[in-house]
GROMACS .gro file of C-alpha atoms in nm:
model
  329
    1UNK     CA    1   4.743  -1.608   5.393
    2UNK     CA    2   4.984  -1.374   5.213
    3UNK     CA    3   5.061  -1.444   4.848
    4UNK     CA    4   5.299  -1.264   4.613
    5UNK     CA    5   5.171  -1.190   4.262
    6UNK     CA    6   5.337  -1.046   3.952
    7UNK     CA    7   5.156  -0.840   3.691
    8UNK     CA    8   5.245  -0.721   3.341
    9UNK     CA    9   5.061  -0.418   3.205
   10UNK     CA   10   5.138  -0.414   2.831
   11UNK     CA   11   5.067  -0.097   2.633
   12UNK     CA   12   5.168   0.046   2.298
   13UNK     CA   13   5.404   0.311   2.434
   14UNK     CA   14   5.489   0.183   2.782
   15UNK     CA   15   5.472  -0.149   2.961
   16UNK     CA   16   5.517  -0.217   3.329
   17UNK     CA   17   5.600  -0.498   3.569
   18UNK     CA   18   5.440  -0.478   3.911
   19UNK     CA   19   5.470  -0.691   4.222
   20UNK     CA   20   5.194  -0.708   4.480
   21UNK     CA   21   5.122  -0.897   4.798
   22UNK     CA   22   4.772  -1.017   4.873
   23UNK     CA   23   4.670  -0.975   5.234
   24UNK     CA   24   4.317  -1.098   5.295
   25UNK     CA   25   4.083  -0.886   5.084
   26UNK     CA   26   4.354  -0.628   5.009
   27UNK     CA   27   4.657  -0.620   4.784
   28UNK     CA   28   4.966  -0.416   4.862
   29UNK     CA   29   5.159  -0.271   4.569
   30UNK     CA   30   5.522  -0.347   4.647
   31UNK     CA   31   5.721  -0.241   4.344
   32UNK     CA   32   5.670  -0.119   3.989
   33UNK     CA   33   5.908  -0.064   3.700
   34UNK     CA   34   5.824   0.043   3.344
   35UNK     CA   35   5.994   0.021   3.007
   36UNK     CA   36   5.932   0.183   2.670
   37UNK     CA   37   5.738  -0.065   2.458
   38UNK     CA   38   5.814   0.122   2.134
   39UNK     CA   39   5.567  -0.095   1.945
   40UNK     CA   40   5.650  -0.097   1.577
   41UNK     CA   41   6.018  -0.022   1.644
   42UNK     CA   42   6.106  -0.308   1.877
   43UNK     CA   43   5.982  -0.655   1.797
   44UNK     CA   44   5.739  -0.828   2.030
   45UNK     CA   45   6.014  -1.074   2.120
   46UNK     CA   46   6.258  -0.798   2.215
   47UNK     CA   47   6.000  -0.627   2.433
   48UNK     CA   48   5.901  -0.952   2.606
   49UNK     CA   49   6.267  -1.034   2.673
   50UNK     CA   50   6.309  -0.689   2.830
   51UNK     CA   51   6.002  -0.745   3.050
   52UNK     CA   52   6.135  -1.083   3.162
   53UNK     CA   53   6.475  -0.932   3.251
   54UNK     CA   54   6.306  -0.655   3.443
   55UNK     CA   55   6.085  -0.908   3.623
   56UNK     CA   56   6.386  -1.115   3.727
   57UNK     CA   57   6.567  -0.806   3.857
   58UNK     CA   58   6.263  -0.706   4.062
   59UNK     CA   59   6.218  -1.055   4.206
   60UNK     CA   60   6.585  -1.074   4.303
   61UNK     CA   61   6.535  -0.767   4.523
   62UNK     CA   62   6.284  -0.973   4.724
   63UNK     CA   63   6.540  -1.237   4.812
   64UNK     CA   64   6.432  -1.476   4.540
   65UNK     CA   65   6.075  -1.500   4.670
   66UNK     CA   66   5.858  -1.635   4.389
   67UNK     CA   67   5.509  -1.516   4.304
   68UNK     CA   68   5.229  -1.771   4.284
   69UNK     CA   69   5.103  -1.644   3.945
   70UNK     CA   70   5.152  -1.389   3.669
   71UNK     CA   71   4.868  -1.170   3.546
   72UNK     CA   72   4.885  -0.994   3.209
   73UNK     CA   73   4.667  -0.700   3.106
   74UNK     CA   74   4.681  -0.598   2.738
   75UNK     CA   75   4.462  -0.426   2.483
   76UNK     CA   76   4.269  -0.661   2.257
   77UNK     CA   77   4.197  -0.849   2.048
   78UNK     CA   78   4.310  -1.146   2.256
   79UNK     CA   79   4.231  -1.509   2.307
   80UNK     CA   80   4.233  -1.498   2.686
   81UNK     CA   81   4.145  -1.866   2.724
   82UNK     CA   82   4.447  -1.973   2.519
   83UNK     CA   83   4.665  -1.691   2.656
   84UNK     CA   84   4.739  -1.545   2.312
   85UNK     CA   85   4.774  -1.181   2.207
   86UNK     CA   86   4.625  -1.168   1.858
   87UNK     CA   87   4.687  -0.837   1.675
   88UNK     CA   88   4.613  -0.531   1.890
   89UNK     CA   89   4.608  -0.208   1.685
   90UNK     CA   90   4.832  -0.035   1.940
   91UNK     CA   91   5.089  -0.317   1.924
   92UNK     CA   92   5.190  -0.359   1.559
   93UNK     CA   93   5.379  -0.683   1.507
   94UNK     CA   94   5.231  -0.851   1.813
   95UNK     CA   95   5.057  -1.119   1.609
   96UNK     CA   96   4.965  -1.455   1.763
   97UNK     CA   97   5.194  -1.405   2.064
   98UNK     CA   98   5.148  -1.694   2.311
   99UNK     CA   99   5.234  -1.470   2.603
  100UNK     CA  100   5.105  -1.700   2.878
  101UNK     CA  101   5.301  -1.996   2.744
  102UNK     CA  102   5.617  -1.781   2.727
  103UNK     CA  103   5.576  -1.660   3.087
  104UNK     CA  104   5.484  -2.003   3.224
  105UNK     CA  105   5.780  -2.165   3.052
  106UNK     CA  106   6.026  -1.906   3.185
  107UNK     CA  107   5.899  -1.858   3.539
  108UNK     CA  108   5.740  -2.202   3.589
  109UNK     CA  109   5.428  -2.029   3.716
  110UNK     CA  110   5.067  -2.017   3.598
  111UNK     CA  111   5.005  -1.712   3.378
  112UNK     CA  112   4.671  -1.552   3.291
  113UNK     CA  113   4.571  -1.297   3.026
  114UNK     CA  114   4.282  -1.050   3.001
  115UNK     CA  115   4.207  -0.746   2.787
  116UNK     CA  116   4.257  -0.418   2.968
  117UNK     CA  117   3.886  -0.342   3.015
  118UNK     CA  118   3.824  -0.680   3.181
  119UNK     CA  119   4.140  -0.642   3.389
  120UNK     CA  120   4.033  -0.297   3.510
  121UNK     CA  121   3.688  -0.433   3.589
  122UNK     CA  122   3.845  -0.702   3.807
  123UNK     CA  123   4.059  -0.440   3.980
  124UNK     CA  124   3.773  -0.203   4.063
  125UNK     CA  125   3.556  -0.498   4.169
  126UNK     CA  126   3.811  -0.650   4.406
  127UNK     CA  127   3.993  -0.341   4.531
  128UNK     CA  128   3.804  -0.029   4.423
  129UNK     CA  129   3.461   0.127   4.379
  130UNK     CA  130   3.284  -0.202   4.299
  131UNK     CA  131   3.405  -0.391   4.604
  132UNK     CA  132   3.134  -0.618   4.742
  133UNK     CA  133   2.905  -0.607   4.439
  134UNK     CA  134   2.776  -0.927   4.278
  135UNK     CA  135   2.693  -0.754   3.949
  136UNK     CA  136   2.914  -0.470   3.833
  137UNK     CA  137   2.984  -0.302   3.500
  138UNK     CA  138   3.310  -0.114   3.446
  139UNK     CA  139   3.334   0.138   3.160
  140UNK     CA  140   3.673   0.265   3.045
  141UNK     CA  141   3.568   0.606   2.897
  142UNK     CA  142   3.922   0.698   2.793
  143UNK     CA  143   4.076   0.681   2.448
  144UNK     CA  144   3.791   0.443   2.369
  145UNK     CA  145   3.478   0.309   2.538
  146UNK     CA  146   3.498  -0.053   2.647
  147UNK     CA  147   3.339  -0.246   2.928
  148UNK     CA  148   3.422  -0.526   3.169
  149UNK     CA  149   3.129  -0.723   3.310
  150UNK     CA  150   3.115  -0.886   3.652
  151UNK     CA  151   2.796  -1.095   3.659
  152UNK     CA  152   2.690  -1.316   3.948
  153UNK     CA  153   3.027  -1.267   4.114
  154UNK     CA  154   3.240  -1.368   3.815
  155UNK     CA  155   3.399  -1.202   3.514
  156UNK     CA  156   3.174  -1.258   3.212
  157UNK     CA  157   3.365  -1.290   2.884
  158UNK     CA  158   3.103  -1.425   2.642
  159UNK     CA  159   3.131  -1.713   2.396
  160UNK     CA  160   3.447  -1.584   2.228
  161UNK     CA  161   3.586  -1.345   2.487
  162UNK     CA  162   3.430  -1.039   2.321
  163UNK     CA  163   3.161  -0.952   2.576
  164UNK     CA  164   3.150  -0.589   2.681
  165UNK     CA  165   3.221  -0.413   2.351
  166UNK     CA  166   2.965  -0.149   2.445
  167UNK     CA  167   3.146   0.121   2.247
  168UNK     CA  168   3.031  -0.041   1.922
  169UNK     CA  169   2.661   0.024   1.990
  170UNK     CA  170   2.517   0.287   1.757
  171UNK     CA  171   2.352   0.565   1.955
  172UNK     CA  172   2.262   0.793   1.666
  173UNK     CA  173   2.247   0.778   1.287
  174UNK     CA  174   2.497   1.065   1.274
  175UNK     CA  175   2.766   1.173   1.513
  176UNK     CA  176   3.134   1.144   1.601
  177UNK     CA  177   3.314   0.828   1.495
  178UNK     CA  178   3.430   0.572   1.748
  179UNK     CA  179   3.512   0.203   1.704
  180UNK     CA  180   3.493   0.266   1.327
  181UNK     CA  181   3.123   0.354   1.348
  182UNK     CA  182   2.961   0.693   1.310
  183UNK     CA  183   2.733   0.786   1.598
  184UNK     CA  184   2.857   0.506   1.823
  185UNK     CA  185   2.861   0.507   2.202
  186UNK     CA  186   3.240   0.533   2.184
  187UNK     CA  187   3.206   0.824   1.945
  188UNK     CA  188   3.004   1.026   2.194
  189UNK     CA  189   3.178   0.903   2.511
  190UNK     CA  190   3.555   0.894   2.461
  191UNK     CA  191   3.837   1.145   2.449
  192UNK     CA  192   3.864   1.138   2.071
  193UNK     CA  193   3.487   1.149   2.030
  194UNK     CA  194   3.446   1.452   2.254
  195UNK     CA  195   3.716   1.635   2.057
  196UNK     CA  196   3.552   1.542   1.725
  197UNK     CA  197   3.212   1.652   1.850
  198UNK     CA  198   3.357   1.986   1.961
  199UNK     CA  199   3.527   2.031   1.624
  200UNK     CA  200   3.198   1.977   1.440
  201UNK     CA  201   3.017   2.226   1.663
  202UNK     CA  202   3.301   2.475   1.614
  203UNK     CA  203   3.265   2.444   1.235
  204UNK     CA  204   2.890   2.506   1.264
  205UNK     CA  205   2.959   2.822   1.465
  206UNK     CA  206   3.209   2.949   1.211
  207UNK     CA  207   2.958   2.889   0.931
  208UNK     CA  208   2.722   3.119   1.121
  209UNK     CA  209   2.994   3.379   1.144
  210UNK     CA  210   3.066   3.320   1.514
  211UNK     CA  211   3.411   3.289   1.671
  212UNK     CA  212   3.527   3.075   1.963
  213UNK     CA  213   3.775   3.263   2.180
  214UNK     CA  214   3.984   3.116   2.461
  215UNK     CA  215   4.228   3.317   2.667
  216UNK     CA  216   4.221   3.602   2.418
  217UNK     CA  217   4.272   3.405   2.098
  218UNK     CA  218   4.062   3.208   1.852
  219UNK     CA  219   4.075   2.833   1.899
  220UNK     CA  220   4.142   2.581   1.625
  221UNK     CA  221   3.953   2.252   1.605
  222UNK     CA  222   4.267   2.043   1.665
  223UNK     CA  223   4.316   2.214   2.004
  224UNK     CA  224   3.979   2.104   2.141
  225UNK     CA  225   4.089   1.824   2.371
  226UNK     CA  226   3.863   1.686   2.643
  227UNK     CA  227   4.105   1.830   2.901
  228UNK     CA  228   4.087   2.185   2.762
  229UNK     CA  229   3.709   2.165   2.720
  230UNK     CA  230   3.668   2.049   3.079
  231UNK     CA  231   3.872   2.344   3.203
  232UNK     CA  232   3.661   2.584   2.995
  233UNK     CA  233   3.334   2.422   3.103
  234UNK     CA  234   3.423   2.463   3.471
  235UNK     CA  235   3.486   2.833   3.403
  236UNK     CA  236   3.135   2.858   3.263
  237UNK     CA  237   3.210   2.863   2.889
  238UNK     CA  238   2.875   2.787   2.718
  239UNK     CA  239   3.033   2.616   2.417
  240UNK     CA  240   3.237   2.372   2.628
  241UNK     CA  241   2.941   2.305   2.856
  242UNK     CA  242   2.725   2.223   2.552
  243UNK     CA  243   2.979   1.963   2.437
  244UNK     CA  244   2.982   1.791   2.777
  245UNK     CA  245   2.603   1.810   2.799
  246UNK     CA  246   2.574   1.625   2.466
  247UNK     CA  247   2.823   1.360   2.578
  248UNK     CA  248   2.644   1.324   2.913
  249UNK     CA  249   2.310   1.279   2.737
  250UNK     CA  250   2.450   0.991   2.532
  251UNK     CA  251   2.620   0.846   2.839
  252UNK     CA  252   2.284   0.845   3.013
  253UNK     CA  253   2.121   0.667   2.719
  254UNK     CA  254   2.397   0.408   2.703
  255UNK     CA  255   2.384   0.342   3.077
  256UNK     CA  256   2.006   0.308   3.057
  257UNK     CA  257   2.048   0.025   2.807
  258UNK     CA  258   2.295  -0.149   3.038
  259UNK     CA  259   2.072  -0.101   3.343
  260UNK     CA  260   1.766  -0.244   3.166
  261UNK     CA  261   1.959  -0.531   3.011
  262UNK     CA  262   2.188  -0.643   3.295
  263UNK     CA  263   2.030  -0.502   3.614
  264UNK     CA  264   2.369  -0.430   3.783
  265UNK     CA  265   2.429  -0.331   4.144
  266UNK     CA  266   2.678  -0.068   4.035
  267UNK     CA  267   2.833   0.087   3.725
  268UNK     CA  268   3.190   0.214   3.770
  269UNK     CA  269   3.328   0.457   3.513
  270UNK     CA  270   3.693   0.549   3.471
  271UNK     CA  271   3.927   0.796   3.301
  272UNK     CA  272   3.746   1.104   3.164
  273UNK     CA  273   3.432   1.048   3.372
  274UNK     CA  274   3.646   0.992   3.681
  275UNK     CA  275   3.813   1.330   3.629
  276UNK     CA  276   3.500   1.516   3.511
  277UNK     CA  277   3.214   1.361   3.707
  278UNK     CA  278   3.085   1.709   3.793
  279UNK     CA  279   3.033   1.784   3.422
  280UNK     CA  280   2.845   1.462   3.345
  281UNK     CA  281   2.645   1.363   3.649
  282UNK     CA  282   2.339   1.590   3.640
  283UNK     CA  283   2.248   1.540   3.273
  284UNK     CA  284   2.341   1.170   3.278
  285UNK     CA  285   2.114   1.103   3.578
  286UNK     CA  286   1.830   1.305   3.427
  287UNK     CA  287   1.838   1.088   3.115
  288UNK     CA  288   1.855   0.765   3.317
  289UNK     CA  289   1.549   0.872   3.516
  290UNK     CA  290   1.359   0.913   3.188
  291UNK     CA  291   1.498   0.618   2.990
  292UNK     CA  292   1.567   0.329   3.229
  293UNK     CA  293   1.320   0.113   3.419
  294UNK     CA  294   1.270   0.272   3.759
  295UNK     CA  295   1.326  -0.048   3.960
  296UNK     CA  296   1.668  -0.145   3.818
  297UNK     CA  297   1.772   0.224   3.798
  298UNK     CA  298   1.679   0.277   4.162
  299UNK     CA  299   1.915   0.008   4.292
  300UNK     CA  300   2.205   0.077   4.053
  301UNK     CA  301   2.477   0.300   4.192
  302UNK     CA  302   2.690   0.494   3.945
  303UNK     CA  303   3.036   0.580   4.072
  304UNK     CA  304   3.366   0.709   3.943
  305UNK     CA  305   3.653   0.461   3.949
  306UNK     CA  306   3.861   0.479   4.267
  307UNK     CA  307   4.200   0.337   4.172
  308UNK     CA  308   4.312   0.639   3.970
  309UNK     CA  309   4.649   0.635   3.797
  310UNK     CA  310   4.740   0.301   3.959
  311UNK     CA  311   4.450   0.114   3.803
  312UNK     CA  312   4.680  -0.048   3.542
  313UNK     CA  313   4.896  -0.193   3.821
  314UNK     CA  314   4.597  -0.323   4.016
  315UNK     CA  315   4.447  -0.455   3.692
  316UNK     CA  316   4.743  -0.675   3.601
  317UNK     CA  317   4.766  -0.812   3.954
  318UNK     CA  318   4.389  -0.870   3.961
  319UNK     CA  319   4.417  -1.090   3.653
  320UNK     CA  320   4.662  -1.310   3.843
  321UNK     CA  321   4.442  -1.320   4.154
  322UNK     CA  322   4.129  -1.399   3.953
  323UNK     CA  323   4.308  -1.667   3.751
  324UNK     CA  324   4.423  -1.845   4.065
  325UNK     CA  325   4.077  -1.827   4.218
  326UNK     CA  326   3.925  -1.978   3.905
  327UNK     CA  327   4.172  -2.264   3.916
  328UNK     CA  328   4.085  -2.336   4.277
  329UNK     CA  329   3.711  -2.359   4.206
   0.00000   0.00000   0.00000
């Protein structure tokens, strides 16, 4: 049976509407349009009205065919059960927005809401690297470090929808700051954390009278992005490689905790890991072999996310698909 779904991927700078058609175990991306969210400049109401107008325009191009559900992916905090966006830090002014009620009232369709980590977990589980697994963990490893948990073939959200905040775990007494906590998993394994770690190491080098040169000039701490460091590491730069080795060590420790605690079939990791798997894999796997129980570690595959730049589109649609499947149970 073929079903049409609509997804909204809401972000602080851009938001998108996507239409997809489910065909058996696959989903075909049919159309996508984005708008500038301009959070903090446009009100939540103005942005939602623009998304609704865009949605109607897209649906009209399909001859008025109506989707069977709307899925919404958005950064937290959320109340996914009630369909309410609470007060995400990247969406100032989006306070207590009953987004599912708004969409259901306008389109007369069921609407479902999930935070972006859970939505991406659903996407990779249904259509990406975690396809076929009963127990899968998805780690974002981008601007922050969050997780979505698929346990016993279902999304696990916890008692208050906050399950999977793995980035908040403290990995070391001292270290880069992530999730407001020094030495956290997010601090060591996120874009901002890798940059901060590199800046600290650069300061230590300068205090020893050493200089860090790149392409014939001395680098400043604010230039040390994960992207630049990855490029340097692949060219053999020892400083950049040391930064990734430290991040990979902490990634291995964090994954070992998850493996021992949840015994997953597979762990899927996105964003920076997806682009830099070659810089993480060896050290990460060495640590897992030392830290995790051999039985659970032996059956747990660790893979880079497969959906790439389209994961946000698949994520929003996956929220709609999952919501409908839950209602049919």
